[in-house]
PDB file of C-alpha atoms in Angstrom:
ATOM      1  CA  LEU H  13     -14.935  -4.011   6.850  1.00  0.00           C
ATOM      2  CA  ALA H  14     -13.048  -1.468   8.913  1.00  0.00           C
ATOM      3  CA  LYS H  15     -13.388   2.128   7.835  1.00  0.00           C
ATOM      4  CA  ILE H  16     -10.156   4.098   7.743  1.00  0.00           C
ATOM      5  CA  THR H  17     -10.401   7.880   7.842  1.00  0.00           C
ATOM      6  CA  GLN H  18      -7.635  10.436   7.601  1.00  0.00           C
ATOM      7  CA  PRO H  19      -7.552  14.106   6.573  1.00  0.00           C
ATOM      8  CA  ILE H  20      -7.395  14.664   2.829  1.00  0.00           C
ATOM      9  CA  SER H  21      -4.716  17.340   3.059  1.00  0.00           C
ATOM     10  CA  MET H  22      -2.526  19.302   5.445  1.00  0.00           C
ATOM     11  CA  ASP H  23      -0.200  22.258   5.087  1.00  0.00           C
ATOM     12  CA  SER H  24       2.872  22.954   7.162  1.00  0.00           C
ATOM     13  CA  TYR H  25       6.055  25.012   7.151  1.00  0.00           C
ATOM     14  CA  GLU H  26       9.627  23.855   7.226  1.00  0.00           C
ATOM     15  CA  GLY H  27      10.883  23.083  10.710  1.00  0.00           C
ATOM     16  CA  GLN H  28       7.450  22.453  12.198  1.00  0.00           C
ATOM     17  CA  GLU H  29       6.206  19.216  13.715  1.00  0.00           C
ATOM     18  CA  VAL H  30       3.370  17.615  11.760  1.00  0.00           C
ATOM     19  CA  ASN H  31       0.802  15.249  13.258  1.00  0.00           C
ATOM     20  CA  ILE H  32      -1.499  13.253  10.997  1.00  0.00           C
ATOM     21  CA  THR H  33      -4.295  11.318  12.677  1.00  0.00           C
ATOM     22  CA  CYS H  34      -5.975   8.223  11.300  1.00  0.00           C
ATOM     23  CA  SER H  35      -9.273   6.894  12.583  1.00  0.00           C
ATOM     24  CA  HIS H  36      -9.769   3.119  12.401  1.00  0.00           C
ATOM     25  CA  ASN H  37     -12.868   1.884  14.164  1.00  0.00           C
ATOM     26  CA  ASN H  38     -13.427  -1.880  14.333  1.00  0.00           C
ATOM     27  CA  ILE H  39      -9.721  -2.563  14.376  1.00  0.00           C
ATOM     28  CA  ALA H  40      -9.140  -6.247  15.125  1.00  0.00           C
ATOM     29  CA  THR H  41      -7.180  -7.514  18.108  1.00  0.00           C
ATOM     30  CA  ASN H  42      -4.307  -8.846  16.021  1.00  0.00           C
ATOM     31  CA  ASP H  43      -4.144  -5.928  13.609  1.00  0.00           C
ATOM     32  CA  TYR H  44      -1.144  -3.655  13.370  1.00  0.00           C
ATOM     33  CA  ILE H  45      -1.167  -0.053  12.199  1.00  0.00           C
ATOM     34  CA  THR H  46       1.275   0.927   9.489  1.00  0.00           C
ATOM     35  CA  TRP H  47       2.055   4.203   7.769  1.00  0.00           C
ATOM     36  CA  TYR H  48       3.442   4.616   4.285  1.00  0.00           C
ATOM     37  CA  GLN H  49       4.791   7.620   2.387  1.00  0.00           C
ATOM     38  CA  GLN H  50       4.328   8.090  -1.339  1.00  0.00           C
ATOM     39  CA  PHE H  51       6.048  10.566  -3.631  1.00  0.00           C
ATOM     40  CA  PRO H  52       4.672  11.326  -7.113  1.00  0.00           C
ATOM     41  CA  SER H  53       5.323   8.585  -9.668  1.00  0.00           C
ATOM     42  CA  GLN H  54       6.746   6.233  -7.027  1.00  0.00           C
ATOM     43  CA  GLY H  55       5.456   3.319  -5.023  1.00  0.00           C
ATOM     44  CA  PRO H  56       4.593   3.763  -1.340  1.00  0.00           C
ATOM     45  CA  ARG H  57       7.458   3.446   1.109  1.00  0.00           C
ATOM     46  CA  PHE H  58       7.208   2.089   4.668  1.00  0.00           C
ATOM     47  CA  ILE H  59       7.590   4.664   7.429  1.00  0.00           C
ATOM     48  CA  ILE H  60       6.598   3.075  10.719  1.00  0.00           C
ATOM     49  CA  GLN H  61       4.455   0.374  12.260  1.00  0.00           C
ATOM     50  CA  GLY H  62       2.981  -0.150  15.705  1.00  0.00           C
ATOM     51  CA  TYR H  63       0.457  -2.089  17.750  1.00  0.00           C
ATOM     52  CA  LYS H  64      -0.135   0.078  20.800  1.00  0.00           C
ATOM     53  CA  THR H  65       1.359   2.942  22.831  1.00  0.00           C
ATOM     54  CA  LYS H  66       4.272   4.688  21.140  1.00  0.00           C
ATOM     55  CA  VAL H  67       6.804   3.658  18.545  1.00  0.00           C
ATOM     56  CA  THR H  68       9.690   5.823  17.389  1.00  0.00           C
ATOM     57  CA  ASN H  69      12.255   5.372  14.654  1.00  0.00           C
ATOM     58  CA  GLU H  70      14.735   7.650  12.937  1.00  0.00           C
ATOM     59  CA  VAL H  71      12.116   9.408  10.813  1.00  0.00           C
ATOM     60  CA  ALA H  72       8.830   9.422  12.735  1.00  0.00           C
ATOM     61  CA  SER H  73       6.847   8.538  15.823  1.00  0.00           C
ATOM     62  CA  LEU H  74       3.559   6.692  16.016  1.00  0.00           C
ATOM     63  CA  PHE H  75       1.158   7.250  18.893  1.00  0.00           C
ATOM     64  CA  ILE H  76      -1.627   4.736  19.509  1.00  0.00           C
ATOM     65  CA  PRO H  77      -4.090   5.202  22.391  1.00  0.00           C
ATOM     66  CA  ALA H  78      -5.220   2.328  24.553  1.00  0.00           C
ATOM     67  CA  ASP H  79      -8.453   1.732  22.628  1.00  0.00           C
ATOM     68  CA  ARG H  80      -6.467   1.605  19.349  1.00  0.00           C
ATOM     69  CA  LYS H  81      -9.318   3.203  17.428  1.00  0.00           C
ATOM     70  CA  SER H  82      -7.004   5.898  16.130  1.00  0.00           C
ATOM     71  CA  SER H  83      -3.327   6.537  15.567  1.00  0.00           C
ATOM     72  CA  THR H  84      -1.208   9.625  15.021  1.00  0.00           C
ATOM     73  CA  LEU H  85       1.854   9.816  12.830  1.00  0.00           C
ATOM     74  CA  SER H  86       4.241  12.510  14.026  1.00  0.00           C
ATOM     75  CA  LEU H  87       6.916  13.939  11.751  1.00  0.00           C
ATOM     76  CA  PRO H  88       9.409  16.113  13.635  1.00  0.00           C
ATOM     77  CA  ARG H  89      10.763  19.252  11.993  1.00  0.00           C
ATOM     78  CA  VAL H  90       9.531  18.645   8.463  1.00  0.00           C
ATOM     79  CA  SER H  91      11.435  19.802   5.407  1.00  0.00           C
ATOM     80  CA  LEU H  92      10.351  20.467   1.836  1.00  0.00           C
ATOM     81  CA  SER H  93      11.308  16.905   0.919  1.00  0.00           C
ATOM     82  CA  ASP H  94       8.617  15.581   3.266  1.00  0.00           C
ATOM     83  CA  THR H  95       5.947  16.848   0.867  1.00  0.00           C
ATOM     84  CA  ALA H  96       4.160  13.634  -0.080  1.00  0.00           C
ATOM     85  CA  VAL H  97       1.020  11.585   0.439  1.00  0.00           C
ATOM     86  CA  TYR H  98       0.863   9.667   3.720  1.00  0.00           C
ATOM     87  CA  TYR H  99      -1.248   6.533   3.998  1.00  0.00           C
ATOM     88  CA  CYS H 100      -2.530   4.796   7.094  1.00  0.00           C
ATOM     89  CA  LEU H 101      -2.889   1.008   6.694  1.00  0.00           C
ATOM     90  CA  VAL H 102      -4.848  -1.298   8.980  1.00  0.00           C
ATOM     91  CA  GLY H 103      -6.369  -4.750   8.709  1.00  0.00           C
ATOM     92  CA  ASP H 104     -10.009  -5.428   9.310  1.00  0.00           C
ATOM     93  CA  ARG H 105     -11.549  -8.391  11.076  1.00  0.00           C
ATOM     94  CA  THR H 106     -11.425 -10.549   7.957  1.00  0.00           C
ATOM     95  CA  GLY H 107      -7.666 -10.082   7.686  1.00  0.00           C
ATOM     96  CA  LYS H 108      -7.728  -7.922   4.586  1.00  0.00           C
ATOM     97  CA  LEU H 109      -5.495  -4.892   4.228  1.00  0.00           C
ATOM     98  CA  ILE H 110      -7.274  -1.553   4.116  1.00  0.00           C
ATOM     99  CA  PHE H 111      -5.587   1.716   3.220  1.00  0.00           C
ATOM    100  CA  GLY H 112      -6.903   5.094   4.223  1.00  0.00           C
ATOM    101  CA  GLN H 113      -7.524   7.549   1.410  1.00  0.00           C
ATOM    102  CA  GLY H 114      -4.188   9.250   2.031  1.00  0.00           C
ATOM    103  CA  THR H 115      -3.223  12.655   3.420  1.00  0.00           C
ATOM    104  CA  THR H 116      -1.444  15.018   1.079  1.00  0.00           C
ATOM    105  CA  LEU H 117       1.094  16.952   3.124  1.00  0.00           C
ATOM    106  CA  GLN H 118       2.386  20.167   1.582  1.00  0.00           C
ATOM    107  CA  VAL H 119       5.430  21.629   3.293  1.00  0.00           C
ATOM    108  CA  LYS H 120       6.050  25.285   2.517  1.00  0.00           C
ATOM    109  CA  PRO H 121       9.288  27.235   2.902  1.00  0.00           C
TER     110      PRO H 121
ATOM    111  CA  ASP Z   2      19.825  -3.179  -7.571  1.00  0.00           C
ATOM    112  CA  THR Z   3      16.098  -2.723  -7.836  1.00  0.00           C
ATOM    113  CA  ALA Z   4      14.301  -4.617  -5.075  1.00  0.00           C
ATOM    114  CA  VAL Z   5      10.861  -4.827  -6.722  1.00  0.00           C
ATOM    115  CA  SER Z   6      10.616  -4.174 -10.444  1.00  0.00           C
ATOM    116  CA  GLN Z   7       7.641  -3.988 -12.771  1.00  0.00           C
ATOM    117  CA  THR Z   8       7.327  -3.984 -16.547  1.00  0.00           C
ATOM    118  CA  PRO Z   9       6.128  -2.131 -18.436  1.00  0.00           C
ATOM    119  CA  LYS Z  10       6.130   1.243 -16.738  1.00  0.00           C
ATOM    120  CA  TYR Z  11       3.434   2.527 -19.089  1.00  0.00           C
ATOM    121  CA  LEU Z  12       0.811   0.502 -20.935  1.00  0.00           C
ATOM    122  CA  VAL Z  13      -1.687   2.004 -23.357  1.00  0.00           C
ATOM    123  CA  THR Z  14      -4.201  -0.313 -24.958  1.00  0.00           C
ATOM    124  CA  GLN Z  15      -7.677  -0.586 -26.434  1.00  0.00           C
ATOM    125  CA  MET Z  16     -10.806  -1.795 -24.714  1.00  0.00           C
ATOM    126  CA  GLY Z  17     -11.327  -5.508 -25.004  1.00  0.00           C
ATOM    127  CA  ASN Z  18      -7.643  -6.388 -25.237  1.00  0.00           C
ATOM    128  CA  ASP Z  19      -5.822  -8.792 -22.936  1.00  0.00           C
ATOM    129  CA  LYS Z  20      -2.625  -7.585 -21.289  1.00  0.00           C
ATOM    130  CA  SER Z  21      -0.102  -8.628 -18.666  1.00  0.00           C
ATOM    131  CA  ILE Z  22       2.066  -6.755 -16.193  1.00  0.00           C
ATOM    132  CA  LYS Z  23       5.173  -8.461 -14.858  1.00  0.00           C
ATOM    133  CA  CYS Z  24       6.614  -8.159 -11.371  1.00  0.00           C
ATOM    134  CA  GLU Z  25       9.862  -9.469  -9.966  1.00  0.00           C
ATOM    135  CA  GLN Z  26      11.417  -9.145  -6.518  1.00  0.00           C
ATOM    136  CA  ASN Z  27      15.001  -9.981  -5.601  1.00  0.00           C
ATOM    137  CA  LEU Z  28      14.524  -9.690  -1.839  1.00  0.00           C
ATOM    138  CA  GLY Z  29      13.866 -13.352  -1.211  1.00  0.00           C
ATOM    139  CA  HIS Z  30      10.415 -12.531   0.136  1.00  0.00           C
ATOM    140  CA  ASP Z  31       7.746 -15.183   0.345  1.00  0.00           C
ATOM    141  CA  THR Z  32       4.668 -13.051  -0.191  1.00  0.00           C
ATOM    142  CA  MET Z  33       3.750 -10.774  -3.080  1.00  0.00           C
ATOM    143  CA  TYR Z  34       0.862  -8.410  -3.685  1.00  0.00           C
ATOM    144  CA  TRP Z  35      -0.909  -6.458  -6.369  1.00  0.00           C
ATOM    145  CA  TYR Z  36      -2.523  -3.091  -5.675  1.00  0.00           C
ATOM    146  CA  LYS Z  37      -4.626  -0.751  -7.784  1.00  0.00           C
ATOM    147  CA  GLN Z  38      -4.345   3.008  -7.312  1.00  0.00           C
ATOM    148  CA  ASP Z  39      -7.095   5.017  -8.943  1.00  0.00           C
ATOM    149  CA  SER Z  40      -7.097   8.596 -10.156  1.00  0.00           C
ATOM    150  CA  LYS Z  41      -7.986   9.814  -6.665  1.00  0.00           C
ATOM    151  CA  LYS Z  42      -4.860   8.104  -5.279  1.00  0.00           C
ATOM    152  CA  PHE Z  43      -6.921   5.552  -3.394  1.00  0.00           C
ATOM    153  CA  LEU Z  44      -4.927   2.323  -2.907  1.00  0.00           C
ATOM    154  CA  LYS Z  45      -6.762  -0.983  -2.892  1.00  0.00           C
ATOM    155  CA  ILE Z  46      -5.253  -4.415  -2.478  1.00  0.00           C
ATOM    156  CA  MET Z  47      -6.218  -6.845  -5.221  1.00  0.00           C
ATOM    157  CA  PHE Z  48      -4.323 -10.011  -4.324  1.00  0.00           C
ATOM    158  CA  SER Z  49      -1.849 -11.324  -1.844  1.00  0.00           C
ATOM    159  CA  TYR Z  50      -0.005 -14.527  -2.669  1.00  0.00           C
ATOM    160  CA  ASN Z  51       2.629 -16.814  -1.289  1.00  0.00           C
ATOM    161  CA  ASN Z  52       3.540 -20.297  -2.375  1.00  0.00           C
ATOM    162  CA  LYS Z  53       0.750 -21.675  -0.268  1.00  0.00           C
ATOM    163  CA  GLU Z  54      -2.163 -19.380  -0.516  1.00  0.00           C
ATOM    164  CA  LEU Z  55      -3.806 -16.884  -2.822  1.00  0.00           C
ATOM    165  CA  ILE Z  56      -6.043 -14.368  -1.144  1.00  0.00           C
ATOM    166  CA  ILE Z  57      -8.304 -12.520  -3.498  1.00  0.00           C
ATOM    167  CA  ASN Z  58     -10.145  -9.342  -2.739  1.00  0.00           C
ATOM    168  CA  GLU Z  59     -13.680 -10.295  -3.636  1.00  0.00           C
ATOM    169  CA  THR Z  60     -14.315  -6.930  -5.255  1.00  0.00           C
ATOM    170  CA  VAL Z  61     -11.754  -7.685  -7.965  1.00  0.00           C
ATOM    171  CA  PRO Z  62     -13.376  -8.844 -11.230  1.00  0.00           C
ATOM    172  CA  ASN Z  63     -12.397 -12.320 -12.370  1.00  0.00           C
ATOM    173  CA  ARG Z  64     -10.946 -10.729 -15.514  1.00  0.00           C
ATOM    174  CA  PHE Z  65      -7.912 -10.114 -13.300  1.00  0.00           C
ATOM    175  CA  SER Z  66      -5.749 -13.096 -12.460  1.00  0.00           C
ATOM    176  CA  PRO Z  67      -2.342 -13.383 -10.816  1.00  0.00           C
ATOM    177  CA  LYS Z  68       0.168 -15.900 -12.111  1.00  0.00           C
ATOM    178  CA  SER Z  69       3.262 -16.899 -10.185  1.00  0.00           C
ATOM    179  CA  PRO Z  70       5.823 -18.931 -12.153  1.00  0.00           C
ATOM    180  CA  ASP Z  71       8.125 -18.945  -9.131  1.00  0.00           C
ATOM    181  CA  LYS Z  72       8.591 -17.351  -5.745  1.00  0.00           C
ATOM    182  CA  ALA Z  73      10.246 -14.223  -7.148  1.00  0.00           C
ATOM    183  CA  HIS Z  74       7.597 -13.395  -9.709  1.00  0.00           C
ATOM    184  CA  LEU Z  75       3.918 -12.486  -9.595  1.00  0.00           C
ATOM    185  CA  ASN Z  76       2.463 -11.384 -12.902  1.00  0.00           C
ATOM    186  CA  LEU Z  77      -0.943  -9.811 -13.375  1.00  0.00           C
ATOM    187  CA  HIS Z  78      -3.074 -10.850 -16.326  1.00  0.00           C
ATOM    188  CA  ILE Z  79      -6.057  -8.780 -17.329  1.00  0.00           C
ATOM    189  CA  ASN Z  80      -8.609 -10.018 -19.849  1.00  0.00           C
ATOM    190  CA  SER Z  81     -11.144  -7.954 -21.793  1.00  0.00           C
ATOM    191  CA  LEU Z  82      -9.858  -4.611 -20.582  1.00  0.00           C
ATOM    192  CA  GLU Z  83     -12.405  -1.925 -19.717  1.00  0.00           C
ATOM    193  CA  LEU Z  84     -12.135   1.843 -19.415  1.00  0.00           C
ATOM    194  CA  GLY Z  85     -12.471   1.593 -15.647  1.00  0.00           C
ATOM    195  CA  ASP Z  86      -9.331  -0.517 -15.465  1.00  0.00           C
ATOM    196  CA  SER Z  87      -7.247   2.578 -16.179  1.00  0.00           C
ATOM    197  CA  ALA Z  88      -5.126   3.121 -13.078  1.00  0.00           C
ATOM    198  CA  VAL Z  89      -1.652   2.666 -11.674  1.00  0.00           C
ATOM    199  CA  TYR Z  90      -0.939  -0.901 -10.607  1.00  0.00           C
ATOM    200  CA  PHE Z  91       1.649  -1.574  -7.930  1.00  0.00           C
ATOM    201  CA  CYS Z  92       3.350  -4.814  -7.099  1.00  0.00           C
ATOM    202  CA  ALA Z  93       4.755  -5.302  -3.605  1.00  0.00           C
ATOM    203  CA  SER Z  94       6.461  -7.994  -1.575  1.00  0.00           C
ATOM    204  CA  SER Z  95       7.058  -8.803   2.078  1.00  0.00           C
ATOM    205  CA  ASP Z  96       8.679 -11.466   4.201  1.00  0.00           C
ATOM    206  CA  GLN Z  97       6.076 -13.208   6.325  1.00  0.00           C
ATOM    207  CA  GLY Z  98       8.584 -15.776   7.506  1.00  0.00           C
ATOM    208  CA  ASN Z  99       7.611 -18.038  10.343  1.00  0.00           C
ATOM    209  CA  ARG Z 100       5.909 -15.371  12.364  1.00  0.00           C
ATOM    210  CA  PHE Z 101       2.349 -15.600  13.448  1.00  0.00           C
ATOM    211  CA  ARG Z 102       0.417 -14.851  10.324  1.00  0.00           C
ATOM    212  CA  SER Z 103       0.206 -11.144   9.769  1.00  0.00           C
ATOM    213  CA  HIS Z 104      -0.091  -8.928   6.777  1.00  0.00           C
ATOM    214  CA  TYR Z 105       1.808  -6.209   8.527  1.00  0.00           C
ATOM    215  CA  ASN Z 106       5.386  -6.971   7.813  1.00  0.00           C
ATOM    216  CA  GLU Z 107       6.937  -4.098   5.860  1.00  0.00           C
ATOM    217  CA  GLN Z 108       5.969  -4.217   2.221  1.00  0.00           C
ATOM    218  CA  PHE Z 109       8.345  -3.100  -0.511  1.00  0.00           C
ATOM    219  CA  PHE Z 110       6.583  -1.582  -3.488  1.00  0.00           C
ATOM    220  CA  GLY Z 111       7.568  -1.492  -7.122  1.00  0.00           C
ATOM    221  CA  PRO Z 112       7.548   1.734  -9.150  1.00  0.00           C
ATOM    222  CA  GLY Z 113       4.105   1.108 -10.588  1.00  0.00           C
ATOM    223  CA  THR Z 114       2.639   0.504 -14.050  1.00  0.00           C
ATOM    224  CA  ARG Z 115       0.347   3.159 -15.445  1.00  0.00           C
ATOM    225  CA  LEU Z 116      -2.356   1.435 -17.482  1.00  0.00           C
ATOM    226  CA  THR Z 117      -4.472   3.519 -19.836  1.00  0.00           C
ATOM    227  CA  VAL Z 118      -7.406   1.883 -21.585  1.00  0.00           C
ATOM    228  CA  LEU Z 119      -8.753   3.779 -24.588  1.00  0.00           C
TER     229      LEU Z 119
END
């Protein structure tokens, strides 16, 4: 099974750009990389998904290098409401879904 | 309107009991999932199911079984509950459609059911 690794926690200040990197060795050719956000007492919520290079939507960007063994979620100009746990999700070679352990982002004023 | 709903929100029970958690989605999705989130916030998929195929994570004990009365519902039955089953259980759904098979279509999660086994 693929091993997904991401930092346990990160701190930032309002207005800063935050980059969270996920390591996913053994990623399969057909696998996509997805990021989810989770607030306390809620279910995870989809943020962004990509396969390679760069994807951008209204809330985040996702950077994936050519070897696809890692990915970086970029949150521009974070606010206090971005304080949450961020999960990286990838499939392994058997087609199962594997979540990283989550990165707790604390945004300070 | 709630897209993915779960009942109950909280469930407290004794070891050895049998319990069920219900899940309903009104998104018209064809695939539903059950996840377990432990006390360390680690999310693990337990099942994925559409009307054609049930995929079971082999690490899930056979005391856990999904039941789907129709496309909009996927209930989770748990027999002989153990202390280690205490966790938050999330239901989710996605639309796999006619695309090349992928588990990576956006999943919509329910609010979770916090199960406490005493």
